[in-house]
Short mmCIF file of C-alpha atoms and ligand atoms in Angstrom, two decimals:
data_model
loop_
_atom_site.label_atom_id
_atom_site.label_comp_id
_atom_site.label_asym_id
_atom_site.label_seq_id
_atom_site.Cartn_x
_atom_site.Cartn_y
_atom_site.Cartn_z
CA MET A 184 -16.22 9.78 5.76
CA LEU A 185 -12.96 11.61 6.28
CA SER A 186 -11.40 8.34 7.30
CA PHE A 187 -11.94 6.94 3.91
CA LEU A 188 -9.99 9.73 2.19
CA PRO A 189 -6.35 8.93 1.19
CA ASP A 190 -3.85 11.63 2.03
CA TYR A 191 -2.16 11.24 -1.34
CA ILE A 192 -2.93 9.46 -4.61
CA PHE A 193 -0.32 8.12 -6.94
CA PRO A 194 -0.79 6.34 -10.24
CA ARG A 195 1.58 3.38 -9.27
CA LEU A 196 3.65 2.26 -6.38
CA THR A 197 6.90 2.88 -8.36
CA ASP A 198 5.98 6.59 -8.70
CA LEU A 199 6.59 7.08 -5.01
CA SER A 200 9.99 8.36 -4.17
CA PRO A 201 12.11 8.35 -0.96
CA ASP A 202 12.26 12.14 -1.22
CA PHE A 203 8.51 12.64 -1.20
CA LEU A 204 8.29 10.51 1.96
CA GLN A 205 11.30 11.99 3.69
CA GLN A 206 9.88 15.49 3.18
CA ARG A 207 6.89 14.52 5.05
CA GLY A 208 8.94 12.93 7.93
CA ILE A 209 7.95 9.35 6.89
CA ALA A 210 10.62 6.74 7.68
CA LEU A 211 8.69 3.53 7.62
CA LEU A 212 6.49 2.58 4.49
CA LEU A 213 3.96 -0.15 4.99
CA MET A 214 3.01 -1.81 1.75
CA ASP A 215 -0.09 -3.76 0.79
CA PHE A 216 0.95 -6.67 -1.28
CA ASP A 217 -1.78 -8.00 -3.66
CA ASN A 218 -2.53 -5.62 -6.48
CA THR A 219 -0.27 -2.94 -4.94
CA MET A 220 3.11 -4.69 -5.44
CA LEU A 221 2.21 -7.72 -7.43
CA PRO A 222 -0.90 -8.77 -9.33
CA TYR A 223 -2.69 -11.95 -7.94
CA THR A 224 -1.58 -13.75 -11.14
CA THR A 225 2.12 -13.95 -10.49
CA ASN A 226 4.73 -14.40 -7.80
CA VAL A 227 7.54 -12.99 -9.82
CA PRO A 228 8.14 -9.23 -9.37
CA SER A 229 8.93 -6.93 -12.23
CA GLN A 230 12.54 -5.62 -12.52
CA GLU A 231 10.96 -2.22 -12.10
CA LEU A 232 9.57 -3.24 -8.65
CA LEU A 233 12.84 -4.64 -7.56
CA ASP A 234 14.67 -1.51 -8.65
CA TRP A 235 12.10 0.60 -6.80
CA LEU A 236 12.54 -1.49 -3.57
CA GLU A 237 16.27 -0.97 -3.80
CA ARG A 238 15.84 2.77 -4.48
CA MET A 239 13.64 3.21 -1.35
CA GLN A 240 15.92 1.22 0.97
CA ALA A 241 18.93 3.19 -0.45
CA GLY A 242 17.02 6.44 0.32
CA GLY A 243 16.63 5.36 3.99
CA ILE A 244 13.08 4.20 3.83
CA THR A 245 12.33 1.11 5.95
CA LEU A 246 9.88 -1.16 4.06
CA CYS A 247 7.43 -3.64 5.47
CA ILE A 248 4.68 -5.56 3.75
CA VAL A 249 1.43 -5.50 5.67
CA SER A 250 -1.01 -7.96 3.92
CA ASN A 251 -4.42 -9.45 4.75
CA SER A 252 -3.25 -12.50 2.85
CA HIS A 253 -2.89 -15.87 4.53
CA LYS A 254 -1.20 -17.41 1.43
CA LYS A 255 2.40 -18.51 1.32
CA ARG A 256 3.31 -16.27 -1.51
CA VAL A 257 3.71 -13.23 0.70
CA PRO A 258 6.21 -14.68 3.26
CA ALA A 259 7.93 -16.41 0.26
CA PHE A 260 8.34 -12.97 -1.45
CA SER A 261 9.46 -11.52 1.79
CA GLU A 262 12.23 -14.02 2.26
CA ALA A 263 13.34 -14.07 -1.40
CA TYR A 264 13.77 -10.32 -1.67
CA GLY A 265 14.58 -9.32 1.83
CA VAL A 266 11.48 -7.17 2.69
CA ALA A 267 9.91 -7.62 6.07
CA CYS A 268 6.33 -8.68 6.24
CA VAL A 269 3.27 -8.94 8.47
CA THR A 270 0.47 -11.24 7.03
CA ARG A 271 -3.08 -11.82 8.24
CA ALA A 272 -3.15 -8.17 9.04
CA ALA A 273 -6.95 -7.93 8.98
CA LYS A 274 -7.05 -4.39 7.54
CA PRO A 275 -9.14 -2.34 8.00
CA GLY A 276 -8.33 -3.46 11.53
CA THR A 277 -5.25 -1.92 12.95
CA ARG A 278 -3.52 -5.03 14.62
CA GLY A 279 -1.11 -5.81 11.65
CA ILE A 280 -0.26 -2.05 11.13
CA ARG A 281 0.49 -1.56 14.79
CA GLU A 282 2.57 -4.86 14.81
CA ALA A 283 4.75 -3.60 11.98
CA MET A 284 5.20 -0.09 13.68
CA GLU A 285 6.11 -1.79 16.95
CA ARG A 286 8.69 -4.01 15.05
CA PHE A 287 10.49 -0.92 13.73
CA GLY A 288 9.82 1.40 16.55
CA ALA A 289 8.06 3.90 14.33
CA LYS A 290 5.62 6.51 15.48
CA GLN A 291 2.40 7.36 13.71
CA SER A 292 3.80 10.47 12.30
CA GLU A 293 6.79 8.56 10.83
CA THR A 294 4.69 5.93 9.21
CA ALA A 295 2.71 5.68 5.89
CA LEU A 296 0.69 2.82 4.40
CA VAL A 297 0.44 2.43 0.75
CA GLY A 298 -2.36 0.24 -0.89
CA ASP A 299 -4.89 -0.12 -3.68
CA GLN A 300 -8.12 -0.35 -1.73
CA ILE A 301 -10.11 2.38 0.06
CA TYR A 302 -12.15 0.16 2.30
CA THR A 303 -9.22 -1.98 3.66
CA ASP A 304 -5.97 -0.02 3.20
CA VAL A 305 -6.93 3.52 3.44
CA LEU A 306 -9.38 2.95 6.26
CA GLY A 307 -6.90 0.82 8.11
CA ALA A 308 -4.23 3.45 7.75
CA LYS A 309 -6.51 6.24 8.98
CA ARG A 310 -7.73 4.24 11.92
CA ALA A 311 -4.10 3.48 12.89
CA GLY A 312 -3.27 7.22 12.61
CA VAL A 313 -0.73 6.85 9.85
CA THR A 314 -0.50 8.60 6.45
CA ALA A 315 -2.61 6.86 3.84
CA LEU A 316 -1.41 6.55 0.19
CA ILE A 317 -3.41 5.00 -2.54
CA VAL A 318 -2.23 3.66 -5.96
CA LYS A 319 -4.18 2.24 -8.83
CA SER A 320 -4.79 -1.43 -8.57
CA ILE A 321 -2.44 -3.42 -10.77
CA HIS A 322 -5.19 -5.84 -11.78
CA ASN A 323 -8.86 -5.15 -11.68
CA HIS A 324 -9.83 -8.29 -13.48
CA THR A 325 -12.45 -9.98 -11.38
CA ILE A 326 -16.02 -8.90 -11.21
CA TRP A 327 -15.78 -8.39 -7.48
CA LEU A 328 -12.74 -6.14 -7.71
CA LYS A 329 -14.52 -4.18 -10.37
CA LEU A 330 -17.57 -3.73 -8.24
CA ARG A 331 -15.49 -2.71 -5.31
CA HIS A 332 -13.74 -0.22 -7.48
CA LEU A 333 -17.11 1.26 -8.48
CA LEU A 334 -17.79 1.80 -4.71
CA GLU A 335 -14.47 3.62 -4.48
CA VAL A 336 -15.16 6.04 -7.27
CA PRO A 337 -17.04 8.71 -5.23
CA VAL A 338 -14.40 8.60 -2.60
CA LEU A 339 -11.48 8.92 -5.07
CA ALA A 340 -13.48 11.83 -6.66
CA MET A 341 -13.76 13.58 -3.35
CA ALA A 342 -10.04 13.11 -2.77
CA ARG A 343 -9.02 14.17 -6.28
CA LYS A 344 -7.19 17.20 -5.09
CA ARG A 345 -4.73 14.94 -3.28
CA ARG A 346 -3.56 13.40 -6.41
CA VAL A 347 0.20 13.93 -6.56
CA GLN A 348 1.43 15.58 -9.81
CA LEU A 349 4.54 13.86 -11.15
MG1 MG B 403 -4.52 -4.94 -2.42
#
């Protein structure tokens, strides 16, 4: 059960700061794409997200998208906005996470993964031995995502002390 518990809970991706990560020795931030960075419904990032990406990079954090997606929108985003990506990552498997870490030569202790799903993102991060951060899904609009969220409620309740106060 412990491997389902995120280390830190944030309301939104853009609430994460370079300082927060650096204070914990994190230099590489792996990011889930769908519903963490962008909703399924658009390929166009908000200005807020773009500003945040810039802030993280200026703060010395290396960013890499690690997505289970096989759709073109992830590499298209990666190219357009200059953020590295690994797709078809098969989280909660660790292959994609390990691939991204190898690409940047980052150790487990220097790596965090942020995502919106307990059973893919958090579990994958914990299995790979990296820090697990969870944010609230941007969109929770399909019945399947709503049901999945219901399954996450007890885990999030258990981890409630790990909510980061902003
Ligand atoms: Mg997601």
